[in-house]
Amino acid sequence: MRRSRSLAALVVLIAAAVLVWSGGTAGQSGLRTTTVLQTSTTAHGQLLQFPLFRNQFTGVLFELAPGGRVGRHRHPVPNVVYVIEGELTVEADGQPMRVYRAGQAFSEGDQWHDGINSGAVPMRAWVVFAGAEGQPVTVRP
């Protein structure tokens, strides 16, 4: 019962967010929206699967110096990464290397990977994790 209430609450929250961001609220003026990413899979093709109870969003401003590395890790929950400045190179097991630049977004999943700033300027990104209370959003070996 609790699981179905949590799922219903999540659906209502998502529907409200879509309504607001799609311009469905009366009285808006000067608003412009741009869909940066809409996906049901990670950048490497894994299907997104959301927790079914005790849902929790975690937003992280992620900064990486030129030449810096995040280190090998994975995410057991879906996330969205939006690169604000610079560029981020992602190396994932068994996948081609991918480079994301300012203004681009992608989703990562439960696959071992590393992020590298191979650019000359600091990289900044906004990451939102859709996880569950008390559960990690990042796992390291």
CSV table of C-alpha atoms in Angstrom, one decimal:
chain,number,residue,atom,x,y,z
A,1,MET,CA,0.0,0.0,0.0
A,2,ARG,CA,2.8,2.4,0.9
A,3,ARG,CA,4.6,1.6,-2.3
A,4,SER,CA,1.6,2.3,-4.4
A,5,ARG,CA,1.0,5.7,-2.6
A,6,SER,CA,4.7,6.6,-3.1
A,7,LEU,CA,4.5,5.7,-6.8
A,8,ALA,CA,1.2,7.7,-7.2
A,9,ALA,CA,2.8,10.7,-5.5
A,10,LEU,CA,5.8,10.4,-7.9
A,11,VAL,CA,3.5,10.3,-10.9
A,12,VAL,CA,1.6,13.4,-9.7
A,13,LEU,CA,4.8,15.3,-9.1
A,14,ILE,CA,6.1,14.4,-12.5
A,15,ALA,CA,2.8,15.4,-14.2
A,16,ALA,CA,2.8,18.7,-12.3
A,17,ALA,CA,6.4,19.4,-13.4
A,18,VAL,CA,5.6,18.6,-17.0
A,19,LEU,CA,2.5,20.9,-16.9
A,20,VAL,CA,4.5,23.8,-15.5
A,21,TRP,CA,7.5,23.4,-17.8
A,22,SER,CA,5.3,22.9,-20.9
A,23,GLY,CA,3.6,26.3,-20.5
A,24,GLY,CA,0.4,24.9,-19.1
A,25,THR,CA,0.1,27.5,-16.3
A,26,ALA,CA,-2.0,30.7,-17.0
A,27,GLY,CA,-0.4,34.1,-16.6
A,28,GLN,CA,3.1,33.1,-17.8
A,29,SER,CA,4.9,35.8,-19.7
A,30,GLY,CA,8.4,35.8,-21.3
A,31,LEU,CA,8.9,32.1,-20.5
A,32,ARG,CA,11.0,30.0,-22.9
A,33,THR,CA,11.6,26.3,-22.3
A,34,THR,CA,14.2,24.1,-24.1
A,35,THR,CA,14.2,20.3,-23.7
A,36,VAL,CA,17.8,19.4,-23.2
A,37,LEU,CA,17.3,15.7,-22.7
A,38,GLN,CA,14.4,13.3,-22.9
A,39,THR,CA,15.4,9.6,-22.7
A,40,SER,CA,14.3,6.3,-21.3
A,41,THR,CA,17.9,4.9,-21.5
A,42,THR,CA,21.3,5.8,-20.3
A,43,ALA,CA,23.9,7.1,-22.8
A,44,HIS,CA,25.1,3.5,-23.0
A,45,GLY,CA,21.6,2.0,-23.7
A,46,GLN,CA,20.6,0.7,-20.2
A,47,LEU,CA,16.9,1.1,-19.5
A,48,LEU,CA,16.1,3.6,-16.7
A,49,GLN,CA,14.6,1.9,-13.7
A,50,PHE,CA,13.4,4.1,-10.8
A,51,PRO,CA,13.1,3.0,-7.1
A,52,LEU,CA,9.5,2.2,-6.1
A,53,PHE,CA,9.4,3.7,-2.6
A,54,ARG,CA,11.1,6.3,-0.4
A,55,ASN,CA,12.0,8.3,-3.5
A,56,GLN,CA,14.5,11.0,-3.2
A,57,PHE,CA,16.1,13.5,-5.6
A,58,THR,CA,19.7,14.5,-5.0
A,59,GLY,CA,21.1,17.5,-6.9
A,60,VAL,CA,24.9,17.9,-7.1
A,61,LEU,CA,27.0,20.7,-8.6
A,62,PHE,CA,29.9,18.8,-9.9
A,63,GLU,CA,33.2,20.6,-10.6
A,64,LEU,CA,36.4,19.0,-12.1
A,65,ALA,CA,39.7,20.8,-12.6
A,66,PRO,CA,41.6,20.6,-16.0
A,67,GLY,CA,43.3,17.2,-16.1
A,68,GLY,CA,41.2,15.9,-13.1
A,69,ARG,CA,39.5,12.5,-12.9
A,70,VAL,CA,36.4,11.5,-11.0
A,71,GLY,CA,37.7,7.9,-10.5
A,72,ARG,CA,36.1,4.6,-11.3
A,73,HIS,CA,32.5,4.4,-10.1
A,74,ARG,CA,28.9,3.5,-11.0
A,75,HIS,CA,25.4,4.8,-10.2
A,76,PRO,CA,22.8,2.2,-9.0
A,77,VAL,CA,20.1,4.8,-9.6
A,78,PRO,CA,19.1,6.8,-12.7
A,79,ASN,CA,20.6,10.3,-13.1
A,80,VAL,CA,20.8,13.2,-15.5
A,81,VAL,CA,24.0,15.2,-16.1
A,82,TYR,CA,24.0,18.7,-17.6
A,83,VAL,CA,27.4,20.1,-18.5
A,84,ILE,CA,27.4,23.8,-17.6
A,85,GLU,CA,31.0,24.7,-18.5
A,86,GLY,CA,33.9,23.0,-20.1
A,87,GLU,CA,33.8,19.4,-21.3
A,88,LEU,CA,33.7,15.9,-19.7
A,89,THR,CA,35.1,12.8,-21.3
A,90,VAL,CA,33.4,9.6,-20.1
A,91,GLU,CA,35.1,6.2,-20.3
A,92,ALA,CA,32.8,3.3,-19.6
A,93,ASP,CA,33.6,-0.4,-19.6
A,94,GLY,CA,33.0,-1.9,-23.0
A,95,GLN,CA,31.8,1.3,-24.6
A,96,PRO,CA,33.3,3.9,-26.8
A,97,MET,CA,34.7,7.0,-25.1
A,98,ARG,CA,32.2,9.9,-25.2
A,99,VAL,CA,32.8,13.7,-24.8
A,100,TYR,CA,30.1,16.0,-23.5
A,101,ARG,CA,30.5,19.8,-23.8
A,102,ALA,CA,28.8,22.8,-22.2
A,103,GLY,CA,25.0,22.7,-23.0
A,104,GLN,CA,24.9,18.9,-23.5
A,105,ALA,CA,23.1,16.5,-21.2
A,106,PHE,CA,23.2,12.7,-20.8
A,107,SER,CA,22.2,10.0,-18.4
A,108,GLU,CA,24.5,7.5,-16.7
A,109,GLY,CA,23.6,4.1,-15.2
A,110,ASP,CA,24.8,1.1,-13.3
A,111,GLN,CA,27.9,0.6,-15.4
A,112,TRP,CA,31.5,1.1,-14.2
A,113,HIS,CA,32.9,4.4,-15.7
A,114,ASP,CA,35.2,7.3,-15.1
A,115,GLY,CA,34.9,11.0,-16.0
A,116,ILE,CA,37.9,13.0,-17.1
A,117,ASN,CA,38.3,16.7,-17.8
A,118,SER,CA,40.7,16.6,-20.7
A,119,GLY,CA,40.0,20.3,-21.5
A,120,ALA,CA,42.0,23.4,-20.6
A,121,VAL,CA,39.2,25.0,-18.4
A,122,PRO,CA,37.4,23.7,-15.3
A,123,MET,CA,34.3,21.6,-16.0
A,124,ARG,CA,31.1,22.2,-14.1
A,125,ALA,CA,28.0,20.1,-14.4
A,126,TRP,CA,24.6,19.8,-12.6
A,127,VAL,CA,23.8,16.2,-11.7
A,128,VAL,CA,20.3,15.0,-10.5
A,129,PHE,CA,20.0,11.5,-9.1
A,130,ALA,CA,16.6,9.8,-8.7
A,131,GLY,CA,17.2,7.5,-5.9
A,132,ALA,CA,15.7,6.2,-2.6
A,133,GLU,CA,16.2,7.6,0.9
A,134,GLY,CA,19.2,6.1,2.7
A,135,GLN,CA,20.6,4.5,-0.5
A,136,PRO,CA,23.9,5.6,-2.2
A,137,VAL,CA,23.7,7.3,-5.5
A,138,THR,CA,27.4,6.5,-6.3
A,139,VAL,CA,29.3,3.4,-5.7
A,140,ARG,CA,33.1,3.0,-5.9
A,141,PRO,CA,35.1,-0.3,-6.1
